[in-house]
GROMACS .gro file of C-alpha atoms in nm:
model
  276
    1UNK     CA    1  10.826 -18.273   2.521
    2UNK     CA    2  11.095 -18.219   2.787
    3UNK     CA    3  11.118 -18.472   3.066
    4UNK     CA    4  11.083 -18.190   3.320
    5UNK     CA    5  10.753 -18.013   3.361
    6UNK     CA    6  10.798 -17.689   3.169
    7UNK     CA    7  10.695 -17.341   3.271
    8UNK     CA    8  10.493 -17.308   2.951
    9UNK     CA    9  10.273 -17.603   3.047
   10UNK     CA   10  10.204 -17.471   3.397
   11UNK     CA   11  10.144 -17.115   3.276
   12UNK     CA   12   9.902 -17.225   3.005
   13UNK     CA   13   9.708 -17.446   3.249
   14UNK     CA   14   9.661 -17.163   3.496
   15UNK     CA   15   9.551 -16.891   3.254
   16UNK     CA   16   9.311 -17.119   3.065
   17UNK     CA   17   9.109 -17.204   3.377
   18UNK     CA   18   8.793 -16.994   3.381
   19UNK     CA   19   8.482 -16.954   3.596
   20UNK     CA   20   8.251 -17.122   3.346
   21UNK     CA   21   8.272 -17.410   3.102
   22UNK     CA   22   8.191 -17.198   2.796
   23UNK     CA   23   8.444 -16.929   2.885
   24UNK     CA   24   8.702 -17.201   2.951
   25UNK     CA   25   8.651 -17.347   2.603
   26UNK     CA   26   8.670 -17.001   2.445
   27UNK     CA   27   8.980 -16.920   2.644
   28UNK     CA   28   9.138 -17.251   2.545
   29UNK     CA   29   9.064 -17.178   2.180
   30UNK     CA   30   9.220 -16.831   2.207
   31UNK     CA   31   9.525 -16.975   2.382
   32UNK     CA   32   9.571 -17.232   2.106
   33UNK     CA   33   9.568 -16.951   1.849
   34UNK     CA   34   9.814 -16.757   2.061
   35UNK     CA   35  10.035 -17.062   2.094
   36UNK     CA   36  10.044 -17.116   1.718
   37UNK     CA   37  10.126 -16.749   1.656
   38UNK     CA   38  10.383 -16.732   1.935
   39UNK     CA   39  10.552 -17.055   1.832
   40UNK     CA   40  10.582 -16.944   1.470
   41UNK     CA   41  10.710 -16.594   1.552
   42UNK     CA   42  10.947 -16.728   1.817
   43UNK     CA   43  11.095 -16.971   1.567
   44UNK     CA   44  11.145 -16.698   1.306
   45UNK     CA   45  11.308 -16.468   1.565
   46UNK     CA   46  11.569 -16.728   1.659
   47UNK     CA   47  11.708 -16.717   1.304
   48UNK     CA   48  11.742 -16.336   1.294
   49UNK     CA   49  12.109 -16.237   1.349
   50UNK     CA   50  12.054 -15.963   1.609
   51UNK     CA   51  12.171 -15.898   1.963
   52UNK     CA   52  11.959 -16.101   2.209
   53UNK     CA   53  11.787 -15.801   2.364
   54UNK     CA   54  11.696 -15.656   2.025
   55UNK     CA   55  11.564 -15.992   1.906
   56UNK     CA   56  11.346 -16.017   2.216
   57UNK     CA   57  11.210 -15.664   2.180
   58UNK     CA   58  11.143 -15.712   1.810
   59UNK     CA   59  10.970 -16.043   1.877
   60UNK     CA   60  10.736 -15.885   2.132
   61UNK     CA   61  10.650 -15.594   1.900
   62UNK     CA   62  10.586 -15.824   1.603
   63UNK     CA   63  10.367 -16.051   1.817
   64UNK     CA   64  10.153 -15.758   1.934
   65UNK     CA   65  10.114 -15.631   1.578
   66UNK     CA   66  10.020 -15.975   1.446
   67UNK     CA   67   9.775 -16.025   1.734
   68UNK     CA   68   9.603 -15.695   1.653
   69UNK     CA   69   9.605 -15.773   1.281
   70UNK     CA   70   9.443 -16.114   1.334
   71UNK     CA   71   9.207 -15.971   1.601
   72UNK     CA   72   9.319 -16.222   1.864
   73UNK     CA   73   9.403 -15.973   2.137
   74UNK     CA   74   9.292 -16.215   2.409
   75UNK     CA   75   9.554 -16.461   2.287
   76UNK     CA   76   9.836 -16.208   2.262
   77UNK     CA   77   9.953 -16.259   2.620
   78UNK     CA   78  10.036 -16.626   2.582
   79UNK     CA   79  10.182 -16.562   2.234
   80UNK     CA   80  10.426 -16.308   2.380
   81UNK     CA   81  10.512 -16.542   2.667
   82UNK     CA   82  10.589 -16.823   2.424
   83UNK     CA   83  10.802 -16.595   2.204
   84UNK     CA   84  11.007 -16.489   2.507
   85UNK     CA   85  11.049 -16.849   2.626
   86UNK     CA   86  11.164 -16.964   2.282
   87UNK     CA   87  11.407 -16.676   2.223
   88UNK     CA   88  11.565 -16.697   2.569
   89UNK     CA   89  11.569 -17.073   2.602
   90UNK     CA   90  11.665 -17.184   2.254
   91UNK     CA   91  12.037 -17.125   2.301
   92UNK     CA   92  12.225 -17.453   2.287
   93UNK     CA   93  11.938 -17.636   2.115
   94UNK     CA   94  11.811 -17.650   1.761
   95UNK     CA   95  11.564 -17.357   1.739
   96UNK     CA   96  11.304 -17.555   1.548
   97UNK     CA   97  11.311 -17.841   1.798
   98UNK     CA   98  11.295 -17.609   2.100
   99UNK     CA   99  11.010 -17.404   1.950
  100UNK     CA  100  10.815 -17.724   1.882
  101UNK     CA  101  10.876 -17.849   2.237
  102UNK     CA  102  10.754 -17.527   2.396
  103UNK     CA  103  10.452 -17.510   2.163
  104UNK     CA  104  10.347 -17.866   2.244
  105UNK     CA  105  10.400 -17.805   2.618
  106UNK     CA  106  10.171 -17.503   2.602
  107UNK     CA  107   9.903 -17.691   2.409
  108UNK     CA  108   9.908 -17.968   2.669
  109UNK     CA  109   9.867 -17.710   2.946
  110UNK     CA  110   9.564 -17.563   2.770
  111UNK     CA  111   9.416 -17.910   2.724
  112UNK     CA  112   9.463 -17.989   3.093
  113UNK     CA  113   9.283 -17.672   3.202
  114UNK     CA  114   8.996 -17.732   2.960
  115UNK     CA  115   8.953 -18.093   3.075
  116UNK     CA  116   8.951 -17.980   3.439
  117UNK     CA  117   8.672 -17.733   3.367
  118UNK     CA  118   8.471 -17.970   3.149
  119UNK     CA  119   8.504 -18.303   3.327
  120UNK     CA  120   8.679 -18.294   3.663
  121UNK     CA  121   8.554 -17.981   3.835
  122UNK     CA  122   8.311 -17.787   3.615
  123UNK     CA  123   8.200 -17.457   3.771
  124UNK     CA  124   7.847 -17.462   3.912
  125UNK     CA  125   7.702 -17.164   3.731
  126UNK     CA  126   7.353 -17.221   3.873
  127UNK     CA  127   7.496 -17.183   4.223
  128UNK     CA  128   7.653 -16.852   4.123
  129UNK     CA  129   7.317 -16.729   3.994
  130UNK     CA  130   7.146 -16.834   4.318
  131UNK     CA  131   7.402 -16.650   4.529
  132UNK     CA  132   7.377 -16.336   4.314
  133UNK     CA  133   6.998 -16.350   4.334
  134UNK     CA  134   7.002 -16.387   4.714
  135UNK     CA  135   7.246 -16.095   4.738
  136UNK     CA  136   7.018 -15.872   4.528
  137UNK     CA  137   6.710 -15.978   4.724
  138UNK     CA  138   6.870 -15.903   5.062
  139UNK     CA  139   7.010 -15.572   4.941
  140UNK     CA  140   6.672 -15.473   4.799
  141UNK     CA  141   6.493 -15.527   5.131
  142UNK     CA  142   6.742 -15.307   5.316
  143UNK     CA  143   6.781 -15.037   5.051
  144UNK     CA  144   6.411 -14.998   4.973
  145UNK     CA  145   6.317 -14.975   5.340
  146UNK     CA  146   6.573 -14.699   5.397
  147UNK     CA  147   6.472 -14.516   5.081
  148UNK     CA  148   6.100 -14.517   5.156
  149UNK     CA  149   6.122 -14.443   5.528
  150UNK     CA  150   6.424 -14.212   5.548
  151UNK     CA  151   6.468 -14.095   5.186
  152UNK     CA  152   6.821 -14.244   5.188
  153UNK     CA  153   6.911 -14.311   4.825
  154UNK     CA  154   7.278 -14.410   4.857
  155UNK     CA  155   7.190 -14.779   4.846
  156UNK     CA  156   7.063 -14.758   4.488
  157UNK     CA  157   7.420 -14.777   4.360
  158UNK     CA  158   7.475 -15.098   4.557
  159UNK     CA  159   7.147 -15.237   4.425
  160UNK     CA  160   7.255 -15.154   4.070
  161UNK     CA  161   7.585 -15.334   4.124
  162UNK     CA  162   7.409 -15.643   4.261
  163UNK     CA  163   7.178 -15.646   3.959
  164UNK     CA  164   7.474 -15.625   3.720
  165UNK     CA  165   7.637 -15.919   3.898
  166UNK     CA  166   7.316 -16.120   3.873
  167UNK     CA  167   7.280 -16.048   3.501
  168UNK     CA  168   7.644 -16.137   3.435
  169UNK     CA  169   7.614 -16.469   3.618
  170UNK     CA  170   7.285 -16.549   3.446
  171UNK     CA  171   7.432 -16.475   3.103
  172UNK     CA  172   7.711 -16.724   3.177
  173UNK     CA  173   7.450 -16.982   3.282
  174UNK     CA  174   7.248 -16.910   2.968
  175UNK     CA  175   7.555 -16.985   2.755
  176UNK     CA  176   7.612 -17.314   2.935
  177UNK     CA  177   7.257 -17.447   2.960
  178UNK     CA  178   7.261 -17.589   2.606
  179UNK     CA  179   7.593 -17.768   2.666
  180UNK     CA  180   7.544 -17.906   3.016
  181UNK     CA  181   7.232 -18.103   3.101
  182UNK     CA  182   7.303 -18.111   3.476
  183UNK     CA  183   7.102 -17.797   3.547
  184UNK     CA  184   6.732 -17.801   3.632
  185UNK     CA  185   6.556 -17.637   3.338
  186UNK     CA  186   6.266 -17.528   3.558
  187UNK     CA  187   6.505 -17.349   3.790
  188UNK     CA  188   6.674 -17.187   3.490
  189UNK     CA  189   6.340 -17.049   3.368
  190UNK     CA  190   6.262 -16.925   3.718
  191UNK     CA  191   6.582 -16.722   3.739
  192UNK     CA  192   6.531 -16.597   3.386
  193UNK     CA  193   6.202 -16.448   3.504
  194UNK     CA  194   6.358 -16.322   3.828
  195UNK     CA  195   6.626 -16.128   3.640
  196UNK     CA  196   6.349 -15.937   3.462
  197UNK     CA  197   6.164 -15.880   3.790
  198UNK     CA  198   6.483 -15.753   3.957
  199UNK     CA  199   6.530 -15.509   3.670
  200UNK     CA  200   6.179 -15.375   3.734
  201UNK     CA  201   6.253 -15.341   4.105
  202UNK     CA  202   6.549 -15.116   4.029
  203UNK     CA  203   6.346 -14.912   3.778
  204UNK     CA  204   6.063 -14.850   4.027
  205UNK     CA  205   6.310 -14.778   4.308
  206UNK     CA  206   6.477 -14.513   4.093
  207UNK     CA  207   6.136 -14.369   4.005
  208UNK     CA  208   6.049 -14.340   4.374
  209UNK     CA  209   6.375 -14.156   4.439
  210UNK     CA  210   6.256 -13.885   4.198
  211UNK     CA  211   5.928 -13.828   4.384
  212UNK     CA  212   5.848 -13.487   4.525
  213UNK     CA  213   5.898 -13.420   4.895
  214UNK     CA  214   5.585 -13.461   5.106
  215UNK     CA  215   5.410 -13.723   4.892
  216UNK     CA  216   5.172 -13.941   5.091
  217UNK     CA  217   5.134 -14.316   5.098
  218UNK     CA  218   4.812 -14.516   5.096
  219UNK     CA  219   4.739 -14.743   5.392
  220UNK     CA  220   4.721 -15.041   5.157
  221UNK     CA  221   5.075 -14.982   5.029
  222UNK     CA  222   5.194 -14.921   5.384
  223UNK     CA  223   5.055 -15.253   5.507
  224UNK     CA  224   5.202 -15.445   5.215
  225UNK     CA  225   5.541 -15.278   5.269
  226UNK     CA  226   5.556 -15.381   5.634
  227UNK     CA  227   5.470 -15.737   5.534
  228UNK     CA  228   5.736 -15.781   5.265
  229UNK     CA  229   6.016 -15.582   5.430
  230UNK     CA  230   5.944 -15.722   5.777
  231UNK     CA  231   6.014 -15.390   5.944
  232UNK     CA  232   5.806 -15.101   6.074
  233UNK     CA  233   5.773 -14.819   5.824
  234UNK     CA  234   5.687 -14.498   6.008
  235UNK     CA  235   5.444 -14.297   5.799
  236UNK     CA  236   5.179 -14.096   5.981
  237UNK     CA  237   5.012 -13.905   5.697
  238UNK     CA  238   4.815 -14.147   5.479
  239UNK     CA  239   4.606 -14.060   5.178
  240UNK     CA  240   4.312 -14.220   4.998
  241UNK     CA  241   4.301 -14.249   4.619
  242UNK     CA  242   4.019 -13.993   4.609
  243UNK     CA  243   4.221 -13.738   4.809
  244UNK     CA  244   4.547 -13.798   4.623
  245UNK     CA  245   4.727 -13.527   4.435
  246UNK     CA  246   4.890 -13.601   4.101
  247UNK     CA  247   5.225 -13.659   4.275
  248UNK     CA  248   5.060 -13.887   4.532
  249UNK     CA  249   4.904 -14.096   4.255
  250UNK     CA  250   5.234 -14.134   4.070
  251UNK     CA  251   5.419 -14.220   4.391
  252UNK     CA  252   5.169 -14.484   4.500
  253UNK     CA  253   5.150 -14.632   4.150
  254UNK     CA  254   5.527 -14.683   4.140
  255UNK     CA  255   5.527 -14.804   4.500
  256UNK     CA  256   5.253 -15.060   4.429
  257UNK     CA  257   5.446 -15.188   4.127
  258UNK     CA  258   5.763 -15.208   4.335
  259UNK     CA  259   5.585 -15.399   4.611
  260UNK     CA  260   5.436 -15.641   4.358
  261UNK     CA  261   5.780 -15.711   4.211
  262UNK     CA  262   5.930 -15.759   4.558
  263UNK     CA  263   5.653 -16.004   4.646
  264UNK     CA  264   5.753 -16.215   4.345
  265UNK     CA  265   6.120 -16.205   4.438
  266UNK     CA  266   6.053 -16.301   4.801
  267UNK     CA  267   5.806 -16.579   4.722
  268UNK     CA  268   5.939 -16.926   4.808
  269UNK     CA  269   5.999 -17.164   4.517
  270UNK     CA  270   6.066 -17.539   4.533
  271UNK     CA  271   6.308 -17.711   4.292
  272UNK     CA  272   6.382 -18.083   4.322
  273UNK     CA  273   6.329 -18.094   4.699
  274UNK     CA  274   6.516 -17.767   4.747
  275UNK     CA  275   6.342 -17.444   4.848
  276UNK     CA  276   6.443 -17.102   4.718
   0.00000   0.00000   0.00000
């Protein structure tokens, strides 16, 4: 390894740092593959008697083709970088020695990033799930109130986006839970259930958006809505189940299901002296 800190080491450290432990390990593995491929191709290119620019271009093309052939597209970036570093920097040094130096530097950079994620500062994936859940919950209260009272449906796209973020963060947590024992398993199971409940909230909200104009709400649903949304819902024309039309029945069924799901999401939960 060179006495000076090489660009390859710094570059590899930065790109191998990920937002979760599992993704960091996978990224590190892909980078190691890319390093091996890039180091080998870079070494071969230094022995080809071509003009420097042509050697560089050929090296990049060959690296991309090999990356696609081996199905390591995620590792192609670092492989290309290493090929360029070796071809440009090997002048004045033995190509084999320089290629080995740059390859080892890159591997050390990957190792540093992986150790940082695993031991020094592992990402708190449970915290990410909590924040995504709170974001969905707050958005749901605002969007559903506007949809039911004013028939404003624009917020459904935002609610869909918040749900996708929650599911993505939970999937990352799900991948980590078997590796890291620091997470509260009870809290994990709670959010697993909440993801399913949030999916139902979006489904029922979309169903309500398809309701016919002029459908009437029951007083029971109206009272429950005011309680969970903590806002006045102006609705003067109430209907009883006996008086309900087919559209009224469908609307109130979906609304009751939506309210039930929202009640679950808004219910306080205690985990290890912390309240959610």
